[in-house]
Short mmCIF file of C-alpha atoms (C1' of nucleotides) and ligand atoms in Angstrom, two decimals:
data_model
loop_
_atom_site.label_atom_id
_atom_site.label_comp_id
_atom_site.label_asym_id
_atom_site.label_seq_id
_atom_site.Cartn_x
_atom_site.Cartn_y
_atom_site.Cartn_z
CA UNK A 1450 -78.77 -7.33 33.48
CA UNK A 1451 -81.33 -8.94 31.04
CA UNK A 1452 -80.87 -11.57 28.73
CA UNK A 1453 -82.52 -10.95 25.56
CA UNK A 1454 -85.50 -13.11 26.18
CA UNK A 1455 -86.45 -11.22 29.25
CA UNK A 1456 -85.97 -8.43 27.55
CA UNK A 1457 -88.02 -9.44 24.69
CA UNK A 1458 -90.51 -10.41 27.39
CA UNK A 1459 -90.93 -7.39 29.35
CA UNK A 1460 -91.08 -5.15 26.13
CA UNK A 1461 -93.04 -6.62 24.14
CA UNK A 1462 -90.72 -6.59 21.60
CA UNK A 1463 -89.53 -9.99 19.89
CA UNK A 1464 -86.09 -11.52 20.24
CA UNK A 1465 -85.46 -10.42 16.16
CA UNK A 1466 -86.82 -7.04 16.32
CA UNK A 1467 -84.53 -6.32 19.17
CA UNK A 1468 -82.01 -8.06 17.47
CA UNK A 1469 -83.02 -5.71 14.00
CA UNK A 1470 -82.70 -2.37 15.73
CA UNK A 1471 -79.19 -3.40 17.17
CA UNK A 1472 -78.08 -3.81 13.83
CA UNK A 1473 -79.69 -0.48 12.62
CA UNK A 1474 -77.83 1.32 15.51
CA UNK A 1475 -80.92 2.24 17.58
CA UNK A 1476 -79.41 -0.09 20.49
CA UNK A 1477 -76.52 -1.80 21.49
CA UNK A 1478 -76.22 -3.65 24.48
CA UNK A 1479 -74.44 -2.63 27.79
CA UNK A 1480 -72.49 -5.76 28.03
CA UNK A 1481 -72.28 -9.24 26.42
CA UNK A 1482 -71.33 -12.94 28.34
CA UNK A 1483 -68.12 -14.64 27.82
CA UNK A 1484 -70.31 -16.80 25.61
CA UNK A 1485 -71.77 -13.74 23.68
CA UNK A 1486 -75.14 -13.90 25.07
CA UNK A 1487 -76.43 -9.80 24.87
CA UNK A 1488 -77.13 -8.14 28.38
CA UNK A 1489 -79.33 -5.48 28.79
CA UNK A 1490 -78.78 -2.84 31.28
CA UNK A 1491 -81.37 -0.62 33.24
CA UNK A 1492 -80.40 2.16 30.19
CA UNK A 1493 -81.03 -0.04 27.74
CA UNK A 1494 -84.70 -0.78 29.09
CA UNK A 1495 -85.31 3.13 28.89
CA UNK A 1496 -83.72 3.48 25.48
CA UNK A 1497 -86.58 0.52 24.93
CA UNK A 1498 -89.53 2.36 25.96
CA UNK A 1499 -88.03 5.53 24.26
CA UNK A 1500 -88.08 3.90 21.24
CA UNK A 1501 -91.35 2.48 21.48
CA UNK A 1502 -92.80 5.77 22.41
CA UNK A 1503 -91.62 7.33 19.09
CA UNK A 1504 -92.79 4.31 17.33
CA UNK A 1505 -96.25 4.96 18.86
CA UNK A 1506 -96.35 8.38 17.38
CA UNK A 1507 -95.61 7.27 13.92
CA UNK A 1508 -92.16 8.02 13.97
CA UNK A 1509 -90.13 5.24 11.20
CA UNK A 1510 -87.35 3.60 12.73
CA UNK A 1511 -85.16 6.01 10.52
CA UNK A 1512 -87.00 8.89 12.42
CA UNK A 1513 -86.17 7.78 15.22
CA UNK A 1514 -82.82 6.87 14.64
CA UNK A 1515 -82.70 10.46 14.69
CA UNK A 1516 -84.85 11.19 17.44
CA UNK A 1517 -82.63 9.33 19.60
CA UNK A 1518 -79.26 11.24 18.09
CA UNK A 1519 -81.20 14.28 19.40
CA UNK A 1520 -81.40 12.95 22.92
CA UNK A 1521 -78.05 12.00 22.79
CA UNK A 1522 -76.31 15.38 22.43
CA UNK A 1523 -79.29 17.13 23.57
CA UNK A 1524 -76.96 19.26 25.13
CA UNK A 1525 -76.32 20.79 22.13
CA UNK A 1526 -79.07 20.90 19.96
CA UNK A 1527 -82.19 23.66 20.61
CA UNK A 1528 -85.39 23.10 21.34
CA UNK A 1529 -85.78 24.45 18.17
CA UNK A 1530 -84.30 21.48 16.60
CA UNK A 1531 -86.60 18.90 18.08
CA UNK A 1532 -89.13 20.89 17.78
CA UNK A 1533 -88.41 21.69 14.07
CA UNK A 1534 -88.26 17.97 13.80
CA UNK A 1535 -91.51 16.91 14.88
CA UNK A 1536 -93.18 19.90 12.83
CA UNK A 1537 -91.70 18.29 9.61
CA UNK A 1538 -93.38 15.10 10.65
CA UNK A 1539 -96.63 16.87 10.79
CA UNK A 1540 -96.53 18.04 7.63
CA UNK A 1541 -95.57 14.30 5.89
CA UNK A 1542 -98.41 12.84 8.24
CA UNK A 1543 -100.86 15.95 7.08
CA UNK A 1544 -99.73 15.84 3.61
CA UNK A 1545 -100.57 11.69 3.58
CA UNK A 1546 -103.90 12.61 5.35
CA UNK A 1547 -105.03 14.95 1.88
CA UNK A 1548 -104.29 12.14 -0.27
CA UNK A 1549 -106.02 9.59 1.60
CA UNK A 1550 -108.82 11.68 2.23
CA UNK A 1551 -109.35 12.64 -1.73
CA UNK A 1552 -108.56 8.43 -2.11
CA UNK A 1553 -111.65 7.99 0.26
CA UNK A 1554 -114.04 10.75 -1.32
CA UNK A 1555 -113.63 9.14 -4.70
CA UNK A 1556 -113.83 5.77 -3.39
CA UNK A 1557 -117.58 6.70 -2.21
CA UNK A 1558 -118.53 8.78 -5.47
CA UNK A 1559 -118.08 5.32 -6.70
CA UNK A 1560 -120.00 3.46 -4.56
CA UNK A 1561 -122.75 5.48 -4.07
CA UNK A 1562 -123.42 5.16 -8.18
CA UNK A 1563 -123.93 1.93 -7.80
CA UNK A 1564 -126.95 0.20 -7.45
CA UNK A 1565 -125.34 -2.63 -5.77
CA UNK A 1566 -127.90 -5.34 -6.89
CA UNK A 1567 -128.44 -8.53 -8.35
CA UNK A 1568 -128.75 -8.51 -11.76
CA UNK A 1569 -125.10 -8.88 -13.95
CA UNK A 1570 -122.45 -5.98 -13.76
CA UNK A 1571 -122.77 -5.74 -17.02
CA UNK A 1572 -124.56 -2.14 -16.51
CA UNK A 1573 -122.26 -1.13 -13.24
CA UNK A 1574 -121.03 2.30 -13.11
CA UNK A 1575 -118.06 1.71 -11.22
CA UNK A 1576 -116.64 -0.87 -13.72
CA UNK A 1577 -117.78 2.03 -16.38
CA UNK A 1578 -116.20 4.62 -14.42
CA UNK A 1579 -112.72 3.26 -14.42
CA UNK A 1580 -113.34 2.40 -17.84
CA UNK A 1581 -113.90 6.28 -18.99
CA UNK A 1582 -110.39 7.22 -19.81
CA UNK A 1583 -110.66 10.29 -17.77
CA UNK A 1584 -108.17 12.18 -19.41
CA UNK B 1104 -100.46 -1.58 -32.91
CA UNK B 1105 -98.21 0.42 -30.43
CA UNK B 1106 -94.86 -0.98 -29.37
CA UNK B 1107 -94.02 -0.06 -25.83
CA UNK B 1108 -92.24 3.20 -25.86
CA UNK B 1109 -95.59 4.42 -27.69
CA UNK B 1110 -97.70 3.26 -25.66
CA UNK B 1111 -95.64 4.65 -22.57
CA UNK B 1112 -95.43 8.09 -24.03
CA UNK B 1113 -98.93 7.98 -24.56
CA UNK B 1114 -100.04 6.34 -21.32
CA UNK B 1115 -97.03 8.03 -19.43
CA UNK B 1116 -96.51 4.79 -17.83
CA UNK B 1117 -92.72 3.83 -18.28
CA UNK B 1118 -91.72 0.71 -20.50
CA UNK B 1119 -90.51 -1.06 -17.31
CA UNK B 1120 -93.75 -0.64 -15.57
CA UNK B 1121 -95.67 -1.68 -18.60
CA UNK B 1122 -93.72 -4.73 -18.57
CA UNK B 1123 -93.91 -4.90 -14.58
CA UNK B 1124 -97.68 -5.01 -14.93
CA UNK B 1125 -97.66 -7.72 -17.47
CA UNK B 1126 -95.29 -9.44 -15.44
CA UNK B 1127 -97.97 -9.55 -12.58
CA UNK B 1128 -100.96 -10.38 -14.84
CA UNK B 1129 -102.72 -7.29 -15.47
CA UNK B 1130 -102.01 -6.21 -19.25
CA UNK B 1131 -101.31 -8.93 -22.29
CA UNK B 1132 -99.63 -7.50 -25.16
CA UNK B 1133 -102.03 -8.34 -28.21
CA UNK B 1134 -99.12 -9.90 -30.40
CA UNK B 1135 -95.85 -9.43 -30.75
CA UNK B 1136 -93.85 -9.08 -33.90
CA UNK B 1137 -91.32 -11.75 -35.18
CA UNK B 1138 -88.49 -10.22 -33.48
CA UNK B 1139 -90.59 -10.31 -29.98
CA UNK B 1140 -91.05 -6.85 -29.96
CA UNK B 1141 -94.61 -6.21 -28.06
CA UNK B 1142 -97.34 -4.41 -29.37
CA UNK B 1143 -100.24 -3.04 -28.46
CA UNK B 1144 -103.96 -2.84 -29.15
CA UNK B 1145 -106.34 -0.47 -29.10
CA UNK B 1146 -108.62 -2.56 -26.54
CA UNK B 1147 -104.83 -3.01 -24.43
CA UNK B 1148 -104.78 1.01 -24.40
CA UNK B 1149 -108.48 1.07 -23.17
CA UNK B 1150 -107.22 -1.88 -20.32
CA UNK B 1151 -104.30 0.51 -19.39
CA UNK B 1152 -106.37 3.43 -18.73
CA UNK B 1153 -108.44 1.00 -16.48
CA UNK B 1154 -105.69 -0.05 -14.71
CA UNK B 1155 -104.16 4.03 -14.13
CA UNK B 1156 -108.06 5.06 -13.30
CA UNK B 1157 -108.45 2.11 -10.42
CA UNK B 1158 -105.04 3.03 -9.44
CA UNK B 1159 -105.78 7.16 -9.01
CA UNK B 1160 -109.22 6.11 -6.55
CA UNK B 1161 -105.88 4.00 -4.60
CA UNK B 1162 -106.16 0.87 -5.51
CA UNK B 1163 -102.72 -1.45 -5.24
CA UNK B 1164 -102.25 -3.49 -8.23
CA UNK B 1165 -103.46 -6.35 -6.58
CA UNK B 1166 -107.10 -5.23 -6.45
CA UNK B 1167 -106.55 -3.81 -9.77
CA UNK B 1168 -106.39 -7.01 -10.43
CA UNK B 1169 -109.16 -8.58 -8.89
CA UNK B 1170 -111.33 -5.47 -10.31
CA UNK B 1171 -110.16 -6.28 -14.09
CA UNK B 1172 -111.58 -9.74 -13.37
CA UNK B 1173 -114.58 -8.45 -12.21
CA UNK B 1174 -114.43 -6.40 -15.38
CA UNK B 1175 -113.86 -9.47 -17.84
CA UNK B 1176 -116.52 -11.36 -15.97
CA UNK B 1177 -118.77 -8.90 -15.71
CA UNK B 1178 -121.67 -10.60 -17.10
CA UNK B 1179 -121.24 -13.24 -14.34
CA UNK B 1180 -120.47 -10.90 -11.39
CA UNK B 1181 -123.53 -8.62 -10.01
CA UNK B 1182 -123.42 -5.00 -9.06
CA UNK B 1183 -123.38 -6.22 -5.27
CA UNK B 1184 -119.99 -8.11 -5.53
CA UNK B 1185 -118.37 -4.80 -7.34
CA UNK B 1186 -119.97 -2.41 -4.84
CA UNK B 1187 -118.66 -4.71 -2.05
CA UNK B 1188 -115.29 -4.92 -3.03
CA UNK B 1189 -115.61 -0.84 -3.23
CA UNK B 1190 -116.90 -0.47 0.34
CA UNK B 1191 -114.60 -3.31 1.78
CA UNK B 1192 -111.80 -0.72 0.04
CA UNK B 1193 -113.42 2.32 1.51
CA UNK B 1194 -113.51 0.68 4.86
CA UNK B 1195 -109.59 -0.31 5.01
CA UNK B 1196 -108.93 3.32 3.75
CA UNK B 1197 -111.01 4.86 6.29
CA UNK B 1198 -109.13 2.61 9.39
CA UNK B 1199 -106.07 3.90 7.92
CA UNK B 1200 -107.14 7.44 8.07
CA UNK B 1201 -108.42 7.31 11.48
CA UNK B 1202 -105.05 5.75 12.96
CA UNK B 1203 -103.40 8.50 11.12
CA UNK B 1204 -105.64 10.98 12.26
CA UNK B 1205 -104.19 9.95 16.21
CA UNK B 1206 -100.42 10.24 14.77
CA UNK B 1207 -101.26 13.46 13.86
CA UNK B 1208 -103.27 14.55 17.25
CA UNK B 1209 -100.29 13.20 19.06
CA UNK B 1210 -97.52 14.77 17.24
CA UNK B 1211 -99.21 17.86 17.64
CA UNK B 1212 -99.66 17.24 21.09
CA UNK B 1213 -96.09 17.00 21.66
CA UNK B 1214 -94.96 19.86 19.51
CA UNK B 1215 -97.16 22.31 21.13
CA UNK B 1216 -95.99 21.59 24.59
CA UNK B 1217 -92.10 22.46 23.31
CA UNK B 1218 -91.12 25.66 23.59
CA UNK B 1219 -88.90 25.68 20.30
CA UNK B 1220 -86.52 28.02 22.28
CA UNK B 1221 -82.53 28.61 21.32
CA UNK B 1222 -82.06 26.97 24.66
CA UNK B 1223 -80.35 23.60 24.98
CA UNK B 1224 -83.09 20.58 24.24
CA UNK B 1225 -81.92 19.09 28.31
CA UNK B 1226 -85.36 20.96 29.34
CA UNK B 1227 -86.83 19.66 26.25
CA UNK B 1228 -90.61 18.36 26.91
CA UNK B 1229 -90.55 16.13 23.44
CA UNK B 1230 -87.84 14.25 24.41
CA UNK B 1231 -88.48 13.76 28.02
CA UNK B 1232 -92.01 12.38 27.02
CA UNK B 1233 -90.74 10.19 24.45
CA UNK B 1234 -88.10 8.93 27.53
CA UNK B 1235 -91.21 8.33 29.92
CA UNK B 1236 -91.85 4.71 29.60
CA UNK B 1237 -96.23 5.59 29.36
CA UNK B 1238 -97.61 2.19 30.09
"C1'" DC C 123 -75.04 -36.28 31.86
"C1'" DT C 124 -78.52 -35.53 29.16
"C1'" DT C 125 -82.62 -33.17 27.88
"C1'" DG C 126 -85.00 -28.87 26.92
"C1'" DA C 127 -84.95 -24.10 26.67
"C1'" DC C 128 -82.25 -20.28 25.21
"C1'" DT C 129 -79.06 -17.80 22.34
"C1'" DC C 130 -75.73 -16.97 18.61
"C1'" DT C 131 -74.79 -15.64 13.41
"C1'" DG C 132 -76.01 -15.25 8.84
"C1'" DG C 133 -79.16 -15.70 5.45
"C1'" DT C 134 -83.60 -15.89 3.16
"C1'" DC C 135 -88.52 -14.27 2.71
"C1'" DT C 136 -92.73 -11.10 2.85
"C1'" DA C 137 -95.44 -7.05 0.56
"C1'" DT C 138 -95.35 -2.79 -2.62
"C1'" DA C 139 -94.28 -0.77 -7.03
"C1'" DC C 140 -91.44 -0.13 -9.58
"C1'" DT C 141 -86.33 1.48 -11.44
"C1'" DC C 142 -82.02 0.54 -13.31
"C1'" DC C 143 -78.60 -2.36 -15.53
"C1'" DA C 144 -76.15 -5.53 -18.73
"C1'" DG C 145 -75.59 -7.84 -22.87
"C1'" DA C 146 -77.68 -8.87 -27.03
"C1'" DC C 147 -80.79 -7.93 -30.90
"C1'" DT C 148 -83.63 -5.07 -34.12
"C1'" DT C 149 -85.14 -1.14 -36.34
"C1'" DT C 150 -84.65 3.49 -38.21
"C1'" DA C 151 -82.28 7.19 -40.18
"C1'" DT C 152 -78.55 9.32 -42.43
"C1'" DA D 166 -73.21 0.75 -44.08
"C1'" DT D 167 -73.07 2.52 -39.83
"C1'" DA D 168 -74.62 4.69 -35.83
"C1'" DA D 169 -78.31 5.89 -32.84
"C1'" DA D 170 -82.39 4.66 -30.80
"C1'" DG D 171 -85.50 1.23 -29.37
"C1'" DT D 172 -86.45 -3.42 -27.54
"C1'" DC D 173 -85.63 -8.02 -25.45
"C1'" DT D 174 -84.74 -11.04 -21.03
"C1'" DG D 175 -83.26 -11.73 -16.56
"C1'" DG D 176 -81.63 -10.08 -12.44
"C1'" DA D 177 -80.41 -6.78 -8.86
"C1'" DG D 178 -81.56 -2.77 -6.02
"C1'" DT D 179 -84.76 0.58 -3.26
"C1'" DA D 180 -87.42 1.50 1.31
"C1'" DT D 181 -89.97 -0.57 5.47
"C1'" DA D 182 -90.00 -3.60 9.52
"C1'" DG D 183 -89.28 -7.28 10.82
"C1'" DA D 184 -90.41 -12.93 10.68
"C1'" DC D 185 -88.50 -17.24 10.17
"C1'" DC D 186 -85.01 -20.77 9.65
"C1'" DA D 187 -80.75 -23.62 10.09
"C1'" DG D 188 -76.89 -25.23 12.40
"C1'" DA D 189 -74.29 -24.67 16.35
"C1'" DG D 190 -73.11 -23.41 20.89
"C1'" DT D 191 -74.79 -22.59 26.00
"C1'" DC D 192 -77.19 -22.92 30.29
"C1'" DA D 193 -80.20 -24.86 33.96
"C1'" DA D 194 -82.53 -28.73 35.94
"C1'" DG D 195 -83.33 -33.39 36.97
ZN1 LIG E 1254 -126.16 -1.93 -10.98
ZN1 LIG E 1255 -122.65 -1.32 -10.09
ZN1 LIG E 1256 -87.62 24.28 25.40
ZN1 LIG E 1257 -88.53 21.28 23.44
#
DNA sequence: CTTGACTCTGGTCTATACTCCAGACTTTAT
DNA sequence: ATAAAGTCTGGAGTATAGACCAGAGTCAAG
């Protein structure tokens, strides 16, 4: 059993954020000291790493608050259900990706208006640009 | 001279954000009337449309800010510093898009191995890579 | 037996961009 | 004159993911 500090240590995870996703139900320790002190089972370490895996992917820790409800009673939920889950994801992430993509193309119509010199902006096109009301 | 609830149905800004945004420093009401009611100038309608423009390209408010005082300045400031703080924005967007851009590969990654089958989720390859502790 | 390192709880703070609310005026319209 | 609609200020709440802090208790080593 693992104090929180080792924990902290071997995860890469800080005291608080472990601490934070306790309260927010991703993780409760296996056992506490008579003095309080958490203890972290073997369990706990893989409920760790499966956290940090979904976190990798981009998952919030709302997601995978979920996610790991899924694991839980995989037994009876479909693949279908995971899989349904992960698809919906896609579609935020892909949906985020258009914006940011349409952000970045007018970012460089922009740019490549200007001249970028020396003289004063009086004469920029960007500042004129976001001065057009453009509808 | 607008008072705020015309110049929100005309900007289609709400009242609270106009007042947000003067709260933070980007819009001054030209006067205000005896009883403290704001109102608004034509040159404060021009500086709203500024502000909803540089928002659209993604700007936060913050660099809205820092662009309307390259704006007001703009006889000091050169085409270079504008066009830099475009580009410096264009560069933050992009790393954002690329790290989103590997969310997106690995979701997908992980959704195409599932079979999204009726079958219990035990067998489920999703959540048994998420439960593999990669590194 | 006393440091120093660790842990506990509960609370505040950060950034982002507002929204919503209450209680009190003011203005407009009937 | 009265009611409805608009406005004022200040403050709280929303989602996200923790960081940091204080005051107090605990544990290991010298
Ligand atoms: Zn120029
Ligand atoms: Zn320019
Ligand atoms: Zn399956
Ligand atoms: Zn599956």
């Amino acid at each position: 059993m693992l104090k929180i500090g080792e924990l902290a240590q071997r995860t890469g995870i800080s005291r608080d954020a472990l601490r934070f996703y306790e309260k927010h139900g991703l993780i409760t320790p296996t056992a506490r000291t008579d003095s309080g002190y958490r203890l972290y089972s073997k369990s706990d370490v893989l409920r760790i790493s499966f956290i940090l895996s979904a976190k990798e992917v981009g998952f919030t820790l709302n997601e995978v608050h979920q996610l790991l409800e899924l694991e839980v009673t995989k037994d009876k939920k479909s693949c279908q259900d995971v899989k349904e889950f992960v698809d919906n994801k896609i579609q935020v992430v892909n949906q985020r990706l258009i914006e940011m993509k349409k952000i970045k193309q007018s970012l460089k119509t922009l740019s490549v208006a200007c001249c970028g010199g020396d003289e004063p902006a009086t004469h920029c096109t960007i500042l004129g640009a976001l001065n057009t009301h453009n509808r």
